[in-house]
């Protein structure tokens, strides 16, 4: 059985954030999210996460993410070795299993690397297998020290390294496979005798070598997978790589992204073939988009289900469903719990909130549809407002099929408009309208002929 311990207790001082470092975000998800996802994708069945700094924040997040994940609290935080010591009970339950230990602040790690290193670990019957990579910038990392024959000796932390050791480019990724029993032995023998007086997990290598156990390092094929972030500049670097990786995978799947500027797509988003994503478009959460859509430019979509052939031009869509052939924009906001059914047209400066809009209905300009149930083929005139809020409670409007709403109409909720009713422009509707009726709810027009001449409101020029 494959198990994992993920280290997420550190503060991450250089992030200058109130959040623990692992909660700092890459493409709008905490770094920890990607580590957990990769570990699960690799087939790991039992996960224990070490929390510490602001542990409530991490625990709350994990409770929402996956209730099967266990946590162990590390307080105070005395280093990565000390962090693993807090999972002693978890390790004791898995002495006969393989335990993956990895940093929670390395979001680029992937299931493929985890599994390739696992195979290497098993093939060599190792007690410890670490993941390493050859990188140019080795500041702050652990250098992998080998003897002349290339045999692993130990990991030297950058802060403890001498000038020669600092030149070693092979770096410790902060990800290790252990035999469960060997990990238990290692944490019982890690001390804090080093430059930082911390308990280094990296000392486990030397400890197990001394015990005569098999060891090895699996060198990552793509050195990017080991990158972490200690400050927000590096966090930006991780965003850039993650964004490129995700965009590329969509393009290789047949999504058209002619210019990736400002295009940020979340890891869970699904996009159909031949859909085009235009610049400055952010798509996140559990969003699913069908085929042949045009999304963007300047569009933000979160947790939405979008059908086929949909056009979203300069739109914001939150927690809603937009069905096939809908055309929205520019400058449209679709707020939570809305459904725009097939063929709906929503034009410029229109907001829809918590409303169901049935097939073929059009609201082409300057309209607010809130808390409403709207039938098919309704025409909203320019400037229609559903007045859903009286300052205390929100009420619904019900609008039947085929209704024609003249420009600048106010519908004071709760109110029901029957099928095919016709509302005169400028009406303020406070009472229900029966089907097929014309409703006029405005002052009638009086023309006083000759009034201007009699009043002489202005002086005539000579
Ligand atoms: C660690 C490794 C280093 C490796 C690098 C890769 C050690 C001693 N060093 O260094 O060899 O090159 O990762 O990124 O392990 N954490 C805790 N409790 C603590 C301290 C840290 O849970 O007391 C967690 C952090 O939240 C973080 C992870 O462990 O997710 C790594 O901690 P960090 O302080 O960033 O280690 P590095 O100095 O980067
Ligand atoms: Ca780190």
CSV table of C-alpha atoms and ligand atoms in Angstrom, one decimal:
chain,number,residue,atom,x,y,z
A,1,UNK,CA,0.0,0.0,0.0
A,2,UNK,CA,1.2,3.5,-0.8
A,3,UNK,CA,0.9,6.2,1.9
A,4,UNK,CA,2.0,9.8,2.1
A,5,UNK,CA,3.0,12.4,4.7
A,6,UNK,CA,2.8,15.9,3.4
A,7,UNK,CA,4.6,18.6,5.3
A,8,UNK,CA,2.5,21.8,5.7
A,9,UNK,CA,3.5,23.2,9.1
A,10,UNK,CA,5.9,25.9,8.1
A,11,UNK,CA,5.1,29.6,8.2
A,12,UNK,CA,6.9,30.8,5.1
A,13,UNK,CA,8.1,34.1,6.6
A,14,UNK,CA,9.4,35.4,3.3
A,15,UNK,CA,5.9,35.2,1.7
A,16,UNK,CA,4.9,38.1,4.0
A,17,UNK,CA,1.5,36.5,4.2
A,18,UNK,CA,-0.9,35.9,7.0
A,19,UNK,CA,-1.6,32.5,5.5
A,20,UNK,CA,0.6,29.5,6.0
A,21,UNK,CA,2.9,29.1,3.0
A,22,UNK,CA,1.2,26.0,1.6
A,23,UNK,CA,-2.1,28.0,1.4
A,24,UNK,CA,-0.5,30.7,-0.9
A,25,UNK,CA,-2.1,30.3,-4.3
A,26,UNK,CA,-1.0,29.2,-7.7
A,27,UNK,CA,-3.7,29.7,-10.3
A,28,UNK,CA,-6.2,30.5,-7.6
A,29,UNK,CA,-5.7,27.2,-5.6
A,30,UNK,CA,-3.5,26.7,-2.6
A,31,UNK,CA,-0.1,25.1,-3.3
A,32,UNK,CA,-1.1,22.3,-1.1
A,33,UNK,CA,-4.1,21.5,-3.4
A,34,UNK,CA,-1.7,20.5,-6.2
A,35,UNK,CA,0.5,18.3,-4.0
A,36,UNK,CA,-2.6,16.5,-2.6
A,37,UNK,CA,-4.0,16.0,-6.2
A,38,UNK,CA,-0.7,14.6,-7.5
A,39,UNK,CA,-0.3,12.3,-4.6
A,40,UNK,CA,-3.9,11.0,-5.0
A,41,UNK,CA,-3.5,10.7,-8.8
A,42,UNK,CA,-0.4,8.5,-8.1
A,43,UNK,CA,-2.6,6.0,-6.3
A,44,UNK,CA,-1.6,6.9,-2.7
A,45,UNK,CA,-4.4,5.6,-0.4
A,46,UNK,CA,-3.7,7.0,3.0
A,47,UNK,CA,-2.5,10.6,3.5
A,48,UNK,CA,-1.4,12.4,6.7
A,49,UNK,CA,-0.8,16.1,6.5
A,50,UNK,CA,1.4,17.9,9.1
A,51,UNK,CA,0.0,21.2,10.1
A,52,UNK,CA,1.5,23.8,12.3
A,53,UNK,CA,1.5,27.6,11.7
A,54,UNK,CA,-2.1,28.8,11.4
A,55,UNK,CA,-3.1,25.1,11.4
A,56,UNK,CA,-6.9,25.9,11.7
A,57,UNK,CA,-6.8,27.5,8.2
A,58,UNK,CA,-5.2,24.4,6.7
A,59,UNK,CA,-7.5,22.0,8.6
A,60,UNK,CA,-10.6,23.8,7.5
A,61,UNK,CA,-9.4,23.7,3.9
A,62,UNK,CA,-8.7,20.0,4.1
A,63,UNK,CA,-12.0,19.3,5.6
A,64,UNK,CA,-13.6,20.7,2.5
A,65,UNK,CA,-11.2,19.1,0.1
A,66,UNK,CA,-11.3,15.5,1.4
A,67,UNK,CA,-12.5,14.2,4.7
A,68,UNK,CA,-10.4,11.0,4.4
A,69,UNK,CA,-7.2,13.0,4.8
A,70,UNK,CA,-5.6,12.8,8.3
A,71,UNK,CA,-3.7,15.6,10.0
A,72,UNK,CA,-1.1,15.8,12.7
A,73,UNK,CA,-0.2,19.0,14.5
A,74,UNK,CA,3.4,20.2,14.8
A,75,UNK,CA,3.8,22.8,17.5
A,76,UNK,CA,6.3,24.4,17.7
A,77,UNK,CA,7.8,23.9,14.2
A,78,UNK,CA,11.3,22.7,14.7
A,79,UNK,CA,12.1,21.5,11.1
A,80,UNK,CA,11.1,19.0,8.5
A,81,UNK,CA,12.4,16.0,10.5
A,82,UNK,CA,10.5,17.2,13.6
A,83,UNK,CA,7.4,17.6,11.4
A,84,UNK,CA,7.5,13.9,10.4
A,85,UNK,CA,8.0,12.9,14.0
A,86,UNK,CA,4.5,14.2,14.6
A,87,UNK,CA,3.2,11.5,12.3
A,88,UNK,CA,4.6,8.7,14.4
A,89,UNK,CA,1.2,7.1,15.0
A,90,UNK,CA,0.5,7.2,11.3
A,91,UNK,CA,3.9,5.7,10.5
A,92,UNK,CA,3.4,2.9,13.1
A,93,UNK,CA,0.2,2.0,11.3
A,94,UNK,CA,2.2,1.6,8.1
A,95,UNK,CA,5.5,0.0,9.0
A,96,UNK,CA,5.0,-2.7,6.3
A,97,UNK,CA,4.0,-0.1,3.6
A,98,UNK,CA,5.8,2.4,1.4
A,99,UNK,CA,5.5,6.0,2.7
A,100,UNK,CA,6.0,9.0,0.5
A,101,UNK,CA,7.1,12.1,2.4
A,102,UNK,CA,7.0,15.4,0.5
A,103,UNK,CA,6.9,19.1,1.0
A,104,UNK,CA,3.5,20.8,0.7
A,105,UNK,CA,5.0,23.9,-1.0
A,106,UNK,CA,6.1,22.2,-4.3
A,107,UNK,CA,2.9,22.4,-6.4
A,108,UNK,CA,4.6,21.3,-9.7
A,109,UNK,CA,5.2,17.7,-8.6
A,110,UNK,CA,3.2,15.3,-10.7
A,111,UNK,CA,1.9,11.8,-10.5
A,112,UNK,CA,4.2,10.6,-13.2
A,113,UNK,CA,7.3,11.6,-11.3
A,114,UNK,CA,5.9,10.1,-8.0
A,115,UNK,CA,5.3,6.8,-9.7
A,116,UNK,CA,8.5,6.6,-11.6
A,117,UNK,CA,10.5,7.2,-8.4
A,118,UNK,CA,8.3,4.6,-6.7
A,119,UNK,CA,9.2,2.0,-9.3
A,120,UNK,CA,12.8,2.8,-8.9
A,121,UNK,CA,12.4,2.6,-5.1
A,122,UNK,CA,10.8,-0.9,-5.4
A,123,UNK,CA,13.1,-2.2,-8.1
A,124,UNK,CA,16.1,-1.5,-5.9
A,125,UNK,CA,14.5,-2.6,-2.7
A,126,UNK,CA,15.5,0.7,-1.2
A,127,UNK,CA,14.9,1.8,2.4
A,128,UNK,CA,15.0,5.4,1.2
A,129,UNK,CA,14.7,6.9,-2.3
A,130,UNK,CA,15.0,10.6,-2.8
A,131,UNK,CA,13.9,12.7,-5.7
A,132,UNK,CA,16.6,15.0,-7.0
A,133,UNK,CA,17.1,17.3,-10.0
A,134,UNK,CA,19.9,19.2,-11.5
A,135,UNK,CA,19.1,22.9,-11.2
A,136,UNK,CA,21.0,26.1,-11.8
A,137,UNK,CA,19.8,28.1,-8.8
A,138,UNK,CA,20.7,26.1,-5.8
A,139,UNK,CA,20.3,28.9,-3.2
A,140,UNK,CA,18.5,27.6,-0.1
A,141,UNK,CA,18.2,24.0,-1.2
A,142,UNK,CA,19.8,20.7,-0.1
A,143,UNK,CA,22.9,19.7,-2.1
A,144,UNK,CA,23.1,16.0,-2.9
A,145,UNK,CA,26.6,14.8,-1.9
A,146,UNK,CA,28.0,11.7,-3.6
A,147,UNK,CA,31.5,10.1,-3.5
A,148,UNK,CA,33.8,9.7,-6.5
A,149,UNK,CA,31.9,6.7,-7.7
A,150,UNK,CA,28.6,8.5,-7.5
A,151,UNK,CA,27.4,6.7,-4.4
A,152,UNK,CA,25.1,8.7,-2.3
A,153,UNK,CA,26.6,10.0,0.9
A,154,UNK,CA,24.3,12.6,2.4
A,155,UNK,CA,22.3,15.8,1.8
A,156,UNK,CA,24.0,19.0,2.8
A,157,UNK,CA,21.6,22.0,3.4
A,158,UNK,CA,22.8,25.1,1.7
A,159,UNK,CA,23.1,26.9,5.0
A,160,UNK,CA,25.4,24.2,6.3
A,161,UNK,CA,27.4,23.8,3.1
A,162,UNK,CA,31.0,24.7,2.5
A,163,UNK,CA,32.2,26.5,-0.7
A,164,UNK,CA,32.8,23.2,-2.6
A,165,UNK,CA,29.4,21.7,-1.5
A,166,UNK,CA,27.6,24.9,-2.5
A,167,UNK,CA,28.7,24.2,-6.1
A,168,UNK,CA,26.9,20.9,-6.3
A,169,UNK,CA,24.0,21.4,-8.7
A,170,UNK,CA,22.2,18.1,-7.9
A,171,UNK,CA,19.5,19.3,-5.5
A,172,UNK,CA,17.1,17.6,-3.1
A,173,UNK,CA,13.5,18.0,-4.2
A,174,UNK,CA,12.0,17.5,-0.8
A,175,UNK,CA,10.3,14.3,-1.8
A,176,UNK,CA,11.3,10.8,-0.5
A,177,UNK,CA,10.0,7.3,-0.6
A,178,UNK,CA,10.7,5.3,2.6
A,179,UNK,CA,10.0,1.8,3.8
A,180,UNK,CA,7.7,2.4,6.7
A,181,UNK,CA,9.9,0.7,9.2
A,182,UNK,CA,13.0,2.6,8.0
A,183,UNK,CA,11.2,5.9,8.3
A,184,UNK,CA,10.3,5.1,11.9
A,185,UNK,CA,14.0,4.2,12.6
A,186,UNK,CA,15.2,7.4,11.0
A,187,UNK,CA,12.9,9.8,12.9
A,188,UNK,CA,14.0,8.2,16.2
A,189,UNK,CA,17.6,9.1,15.3
A,190,UNK,CA,17.4,12.6,13.8
A,191,UNK,CA,19.0,15.3,15.9
A,192,UNK,CA,19.2,19.1,15.7
A,193,UNK,CA,23.0,19.4,15.5
A,194,UNK,CA,23.3,21.8,12.6
A,195,UNK,CA,23.6,25.5,11.6
A,196,UNK,CA,19.9,26.1,12.2
A,197,UNK,CA,19.3,23.9,15.3
A,198,UNK,CA,16.5,22.3,13.3
A,199,UNK,CA,15.6,18.6,13.0
A,200,UNK,CA,16.4,18.0,9.3
A,201,UNK,CA,14.4,15.2,7.5
A,202,UNK,CA,17.3,15.2,5.1
A,203,UNK,CA,19.5,13.5,7.8
A,204,UNK,CA,17.4,10.4,7.3
A,205,UNK,CA,19.6,9.5,4.4
A,206,UNK,CA,22.8,9.4,6.3
A,207,UNK,CA,21.1,7.6,9.2
A,208,UNK,CA,19.8,4.8,7.0
A,209,UNK,CA,23.2,4.6,5.2
A,210,UNK,CA,24.9,4.0,8.5
A,211,UNK,CA,22.4,1.3,9.3
A,212,UNK,CA,23.5,-0.4,6.1
A,213,UNK,CA,20.2,0.0,4.2
A,214,UNK,CA,19.7,0.4,0.5
A,215,UNK,CA,19.4,3.9,-0.8
A,216,UNK,CA,19.0,5.7,-4.1
A,217,UNK,CA,18.2,9.0,-5.8
A,218,UNK,CA,15.8,9.1,-8.7
A,219,UNK,CA,16.7,12.1,-10.9
A,220,UNK,CA,13.7,13.9,-12.2
A,221,UNK,CA,13.5,14.1,-16.0
A,222,UNK,CA,12.0,17.5,-15.9
A,223,UNK,CA,13.7,19.6,-13.2
A,224,UNK,CA,10.7,22.0,-13.0
A,225,UNK,CA,8.7,19.5,-11.0
A,226,UNK,CA,10.9,20.1,-7.9
A,227,UNK,CA,10.4,23.9,-7.8
A,228,UNK,CA,8.9,25.4,-4.7
A,229,UNK,CA,8.3,29.0,-3.7
A,230,UNK,CA,9.7,30.8,-0.7
A,231,UNK,CA,8.6,34.3,-1.6
A,232,UNK,CA,6.1,35.9,-3.9
A,233,UNK,CA,8.5,36.4,-6.8
A,234,UNK,CA,9.0,32.6,-6.9
A,235,UNK,CA,5.3,32.2,-6.5
A,236,UNK,CA,4.8,34.2,-9.6
A,237,UNK,CA,7.3,31.9,-11.3
A,238,UNK,CA,5.3,28.9,-10.3
A,239,UNK,CA,2.1,30.5,-11.7
A,240,UNK,CA,3.9,31.1,-15.0
A,241,UNK,CA,4.9,27.5,-15.3
A,242,UNK,CA,1.6,26.1,-14.1
A,243,UNK,CA,-0.3,28.4,-16.4
A,244,UNK,CA,1.8,27.3,-19.4
A,245,UNK,CA,1.4,23.6,-18.6
A,246,UNK,CA,-2.4,23.8,-18.3
A,247,UNK,CA,-2.8,26.0,-21.4
A,248,UNK,CA,-0.6,23.7,-23.4
A,249,UNK,CA,-2.5,20.6,-22.3
A,250,UNK,CA,-5.8,22.3,-23.5
A,251,UNK,CA,-4.2,23.3,-26.8
A,252,UNK,CA,-3.0,19.8,-27.4
A,253,UNK,CA,-6.6,18.6,-26.7
A,254,UNK,CA,-7.9,20.8,-29.5
A,255,UNK,CA,-8.7,24.0,-27.7
A,256,UNK,CA,-7.8,27.2,-29.6
A,257,UNK,CA,-5.8,29.8,-27.6
A,258,UNK,CA,-4.5,32.1,-30.3
A,259,UNK,CA,-2.8,34.4,-27.7
A,260,UNK,CA,-2.3,33.1,-24.2
A,261,UNK,CA,-1.8,36.6,-22.7
A,262,UNK,CA,-3.8,36.8,-19.4
A,263,UNK,CA,-5.4,33.4,-20.0
A,264,UNK,CA,-5.5,31.5,-16.7
A,265,UNK,CA,-7.3,28.2,-16.5
A,266,UNK,CA,-7.7,26.2,-13.3
A,267,UNK,CA,-6.5,22.6,-13.1
A,268,UNK,CA,-10.1,21.2,-12.9
A,269,UNK,CA,-11.5,23.0,-15.8
A,270,UNK,CA,-12.7,21.0,-18.8
A,271,UNK,CA,-12.9,22.6,-22.3
A,272,UNK,CA,-14.4,21.0,-25.4
A,273,UNK,CA,-12.8,20.7,-28.8
A,274,UNK,CA,-12.5,23.8,-31.1
A,275,UNK,CA,-13.6,26.2,-28.4
A,276,UNK,CA,-11.6,29.4,-28.6
A,277,UNK,CA,-10.3,31.2,-25.5
A,278,UNK,CA,-9.4,34.8,-26.1
A,279,UNK,CA,-7.0,37.0,-24.1
A,280,UNK,CA,-7.5,38.1,-20.4
A,281,UNK,CA,-9.8,35.2,-19.7
A,282,UNK,CA,-9.8,33.5,-16.3
A,283,UNK,CA,-11.6,30.2,-16.0
A,284,UNK,CA,-11.6,28.5,-12.6
A,285,UNK,CA,-13.3,26.1,-10.2
A,286,UNK,CA,-15.3,23.1,-11.4
A,287,UNK,CA,-16.1,24.7,-14.8
A,288,UNK,CA,-17.0,22.7,-17.8
A,289,UNK,CA,-17.2,24.3,-21.3
A,290,UNK,CA,-18.5,22.5,-24.4
A,291,UNK,CA,-17.3,22.5,-27.9
A,292,UNK,CA,-17.2,25.4,-30.4
A,293,UNK,CA,-17.6,28.2,-27.9
A,294,UNK,CA,-15.9,31.6,-28.1
A,295,UNK,CA,-14.9,32.6,-24.6
A,296,UNK,CA,-13.4,36.0,-24.0
A,297,UNK,CA,-11.8,38.4,-24.4
A,298,UNK,CA,-11.9,39.7,-20.8
A,299,UNK,CA,-14.1,37.0,-19.3
A,300,UNK,CA,-14.1,35.5,-15.9
A,301,UNK,CA,-15.9,32.2,-15.3
A,302,UNK,CA,-16.0,30.3,-12.0
A,303,UNK,CA,-17.8,27.1,-11.3
A,304,UNK,CA,-20.0,27.2,-14.4
A,305,UNK,CA,-21.4,24.7,-16.8
A,306,UNK,CA,-21.3,26.1,-20.3
A,307,UNK,CA,-22.8,24.2,-23.3
A,308,UNK,CA,-21.8,24.1,-26.9
A,309,UNK,CA,-21.5,27.0,-29.3
A,310,UNK,CA,-21.8,29.6,-26.5
A,311,UNK,CA,-20.4,33.1,-26.9
A,312,UNK,CA,-19.2,34.9,-23.8
A,313,UNK,CA,-17.7,38.2,-24.7
A,314,UNK,CA,-16.5,40.4,-21.8
A,315,UNK,CA,-18.6,38.5,-19.2
A,316,UNK,CA,-18.5,37.4,-15.6
A,317,UNK,CA,-20.2,34.1,-14.9
A,318,UNK,CA,-20.4,32.7,-11.4
A,319,UNK,CA,-21.9,29.4,-10.2
A,320,UNK,CA,-24.4,29.2,-13.1
A,321,UNK,CA,-25.4,27.1,-16.1
A,322,UNK,CA,-25.4,28.4,-19.7
A,323,UNK,CA,-26.8,26.1,-22.3
A,324,UNK,CA,-26.1,25.6,-26.0
A,325,UNK,CA,-26.1,28.5,-28.3
A,326,UNK,CA,-26.4,31.2,-25.7
A,327,UNK,CA,-24.8,34.5,-26.7
A,328,UNK,CA,-23.8,36.9,-23.9
A,329,UNK,CA,-22.0,40.2,-23.9
A,330,UNK,CA,-20.3,42.5,-24.0
A,331,UNK,CA,-20.3,43.5,-20.3
A,332,UNK,CA,-22.7,40.9,-18.9
A,333,UNK,CA,-22.7,39.6,-15.3
A,334,UNK,CA,-24.4,36.2,-14.6
A,335,UNK,CA,-24.5,35.7,-10.9
A,336,UNK,CA,-25.0,32.6,-8.8
A,337,UNK,CA,-27.8,30.1,-9.4
A,338,UNK,CA,-28.8,31.3,-12.8
A,339,UNK,CA,-29.7,29.1,-15.8
A,340,UNK,CA,-29.7,30.5,-19.3
A,341,UNK,CA,-31.4,28.0,-21.4
A,342,UNK,CA,-30.8,27.2,-25.1
A,343,UNK,CA,-30.5,30.1,-27.5
A,344,UNK,CA,-30.9,32.9,-24.9
A,345,UNK,CA,-29.4,36.2,-25.9
A,346,UNK,CA,-28.1,38.6,-23.2
A,347,UNK,CA,-26.6,41.8,-24.5
A,348,UNK,CA,-24.6,44.7,-23.2
A,349,UNK,CA,-24.9,45.9,-19.6
A,350,UNK,CA,-27.3,43.2,-18.4
A,351,UNK,CA,-27.1,41.4,-15.0
A,352,UNK,CA,-28.8,38.1,-14.3
A,353,UNK,CA,-29.0,36.8,-10.7
A,354,UNK,CA,-30.6,33.7,-9.2
A,355,UNK,CA,-32.9,33.4,-12.2
A,356,UNK,CA,-34.0,30.9,-14.8
A,357,UNK,CA,-34.3,32.2,-18.3
A,358,UNK,CA,-36.0,29.9,-20.7
A,359,UNK,CA,-35.2,29.1,-24.4
A,360,UNK,CA,-34.9,31.9,-26.9
A,361,UNK,CA,-35.5,34.8,-24.5
A,362,UNK,CA,-33.7,38.1,-25.3
A,363,UNK,CA,-32.5,40.8,-23.0
A,364,UNK,CA,-30.4,42.9,-25.3
A,365,UNK,CA,-29.5,45.9,-23.3
A,366,UNK,CA,-29.3,47.6,-19.9
A,367,UNK,CA,-31.5,45.2,-17.9
A,368,UNK,CA,-31.5,43.6,-14.5
A,369,UNK,CA,-33.1,40.1,-14.1
A,370,UNK,CA,-32.9,39.1,-10.5
A,371,UNK,CA,-34.7,36.3,-8.6
A,372,UNK,CA,-36.9,35.6,-11.6
A,373,UNK,CA,-38.4,32.7,-13.5
A,374,UNK,CA,-38.6,33.8,-17.1
A,375,UNK,CA,-40.4,31.8,-19.8
A,376,UNK,CA,-39.5,31.2,-23.5
A,377,UNK,CA,-39.2,33.8,-26.2
A,378,UNK,CA,-39.6,36.7,-23.8
A,379,UNK,CA,-38.4,40.1,-25.1
A,380,UNK,CA,-37.0,42.4,-22.4
A,381,UNK,CA,-36.9,46.0,-23.6
A,382,UNK,CA,-33.9,48.2,-22.9
A,383,UNK,CA,-33.8,49.2,-19.3
A,384,UNK,CA,-36.1,46.6,-17.8
A,385,UNK,CA,-35.6,46.1,-14.1
A,386,UNK,CA,-37.0,43.4,-11.9
A,387,UNK,CA,-37.3,45.2,-8.5
A,388,UNK,CA,-36.6,42.2,-6.4
A,389,UNK,CA,-35.7,43.9,-3.1
A,390,UNK,CA,-37.9,46.1,-0.9
A,391,UNK,CA,-35.1,46.8,1.5
A,392,UNK,CA,-36.0,43.9,3.7
A,393,UNK,CA,-36.9,40.8,1.7
A,394,UNK,CA,-36.1,39.5,-1.8
A,395,UNK,CA,-39.1,38.4,-3.9
A,396,UNK,CA,-39.5,36.7,-7.2
A,397,UNK,CA,-40.9,37.7,-10.5
A,398,UNK,CA,-42.6,35.1,-12.8
A,399,UNK,CA,-42.8,36.0,-16.4
A,400,UNK,CA,-44.6,33.7,-18.8
A,401,UNK,CA,-43.8,32.6,-22.3
A,402,UNK,CA,-43.8,35.0,-25.2
A,403,UNK,CA,-44.1,38.1,-23.0
A,404,UNK,CA,-43.2,41.5,-24.5
A,405,UNK,CA,-41.8,43.9,-22.0
A,406,UNK,CA,-41.5,47.5,-23.2
A,407,UNK,CA,-38.5,49.6,-22.6
A,408,UNK,CA,-37.9,51.0,-19.1
A,409,UNK,CA,-40.3,48.8,-17.3
A,410,UNK,CA,-40.1,48.1,-13.6
A,411,UNK,CA,-41.5,44.9,-12.4
A,412,UNK,CA,-42.1,45.2,-8.6
A,413,UNK,CA,-41.7,41.7,-7.2
A,414,UNK,CA,-43.5,39.6,-6.3
A,415,UNK,CA,-45.5,39.8,-9.5
A,416,UNK,CA,-46.6,37.4,-12.2
A,417,UNK,CA,-46.9,38.3,-15.9
A,418,UNK,CA,-49.1,35.8,-17.9
A,419,UNK,CA,-48.1,34.2,-21.2
A,420,UNK,CA,-48.0,36.5,-24.2
A,421,UNK,CA,-48.8,39.6,-22.1
A,422,UNK,CA,-47.6,42.9,-23.5
A,423,UNK,CA,-46.3,45.7,-21.2
A,424,UNK,CA,-46.2,49.3,-22.4
A,425,UNK,CA,-42.9,51.0,-22.3
A,426,UNK,CA,-42.2,53.0,-19.1
A,427,UNK,CA,-44.7,50.9,-17.0
A,428,UNK,CA,-44.2,50.2,-13.3
A,429,UNK,CA,-46.0,46.9,-12.8
A,430,UNK,CA,-47.1,46.2,-9.2
A,431,UNK,CA,-50.0,43.8,-9.9
A,432,UNK,CA,-50.2,40.5,-11.8
A,433,UNK,CA,-51.0,40.7,-15.5
A,434,UNK,CA,-53.3,38.0,-17.0
A,435,UNK,CA,-52.2,36.1,-20.2
A,436,UNK,CA,-52.7,37.9,-23.5
A,437,UNK,CA,-53.4,41.3,-21.8
A,438,UNK,CA,-51.9,44.7,-22.6
A,439,UNK,CA,-50.8,46.4,-19.4
A,440,UNK,CA,-50.1,50.1,-19.3
A,441,UNK,CA,-49.0,51.4,-15.9
A,442,UNK,CA,-47.9,54.9,-16.5
A,443,UNK,CA,-49.4,58.4,-16.6
A,444,UNK,CA,-51.2,59.1,-19.9
A,445,UNK,CA,-49.7,61.8,-22.1
A,446,UNK,CA,-51.5,65.3,-22.3
A,447,UNK,CA,-50.5,67.7,-25.0
A,448,UNK,CA,-51.5,71.3,-24.2
A,449,UNK,CA,-51.6,73.0,-27.6
A,450,UNK,CA,-50.2,76.5,-27.8
A,451,UNK,CA,-49.0,76.4,-24.2
A,452,UNK,CA,-45.5,77.6,-25.1
A,453,UNK,CA,-46.7,80.7,-27.0
A,454,UNK,CA,-49.1,81.7,-24.2
A,455,UNK,CA,-46.6,81.3,-21.4
A,456,UNK,CA,-43.8,83.0,-23.5
A,457,UNK,CA,-41.2,81.2,-21.4
A,458,UNK,CA,-38.3,82.8,-23.4
A,459,UNK,CA,-37.7,86.2,-25.0
A,460,UNK,CA,-37.9,86.2,-28.7
A,461,UNK,CA,-34.8,87.6,-30.4
A,462,UNK,CA,-35.5,90.7,-32.6
B,1,LIG,C1,13.7,21.5,2.3
B,1,LIG,C2,14.9,20.5,2.4
B,1,LIG,C3,15.9,20.8,1.3
B,1,LIG,C4,15.2,20.7,-0.1
B,1,LIG,C5,14.0,21.7,-0.1
B,1,LIG,C6,13.3,21.5,-1.4
B,1,LIG,C7,15.1,20.0,4.7
B,1,LIG,C8,15.9,20.2,6.0
B,1,LIG,N1,15.5,20.6,3.6
B,1,LIG,O1,14.3,22.8,2.5
B,1,LIG,O2,17.0,19.8,1.3
B,1,LIG,O3,16.2,21.1,-1.1
B,1,LIG,O4,13.1,21.4,1.0
B,1,LIG,O5,12.2,22.5,-1.5
B,1,LIG,O6,14.2,19.3,4.8
B,1,LIG,N2,7.7,22.3,7.3
B,1,LIG,C9,7.0,21.8,8.4
B,1,LIG,N3,7.5,22.0,9.6
B,1,LIG,C10,8.7,22.6,9.9
B,1,LIG,C11,9.4,23.1,8.8
B,1,LIG,C12,8.9,22.9,7.5
B,1,LIG,O7,5.9,21.3,8.2
B,1,LIG,O8,9.1,22.7,11.0
B,1,LIG,C13,7.2,22.2,6.0
B,1,LIG,C14,6.9,23.5,5.2
B,1,LIG,O9,5.6,23.9,5.4
B,1,LIG,C15,7.2,23.1,3.8
B,1,LIG,C16,8.1,22.0,3.8
B,1,LIG,O10,8.1,21.5,5.2
B,1,LIG,O11,6.0,22.7,3.1
B,1,LIG,C17,9.6,22.4,3.5
B,1,LIG,O12,10.0,23.4,4.4
B,1,LIG,P1,11.0,24.5,4.1
B,1,LIG,O13,11.3,25.3,5.3
B,1,LIG,O14,10.5,25.3,2.9
B,1,LIG,O15,12.3,23.6,3.7
B,1,LIG,P2,13.4,24.1,2.7
B,1,LIG,O16,14.3,25.1,3.5
B,1,LIG,O17,12.9,24.6,1.4
B,2,LIG,CA1,11.1,25.3,0.6
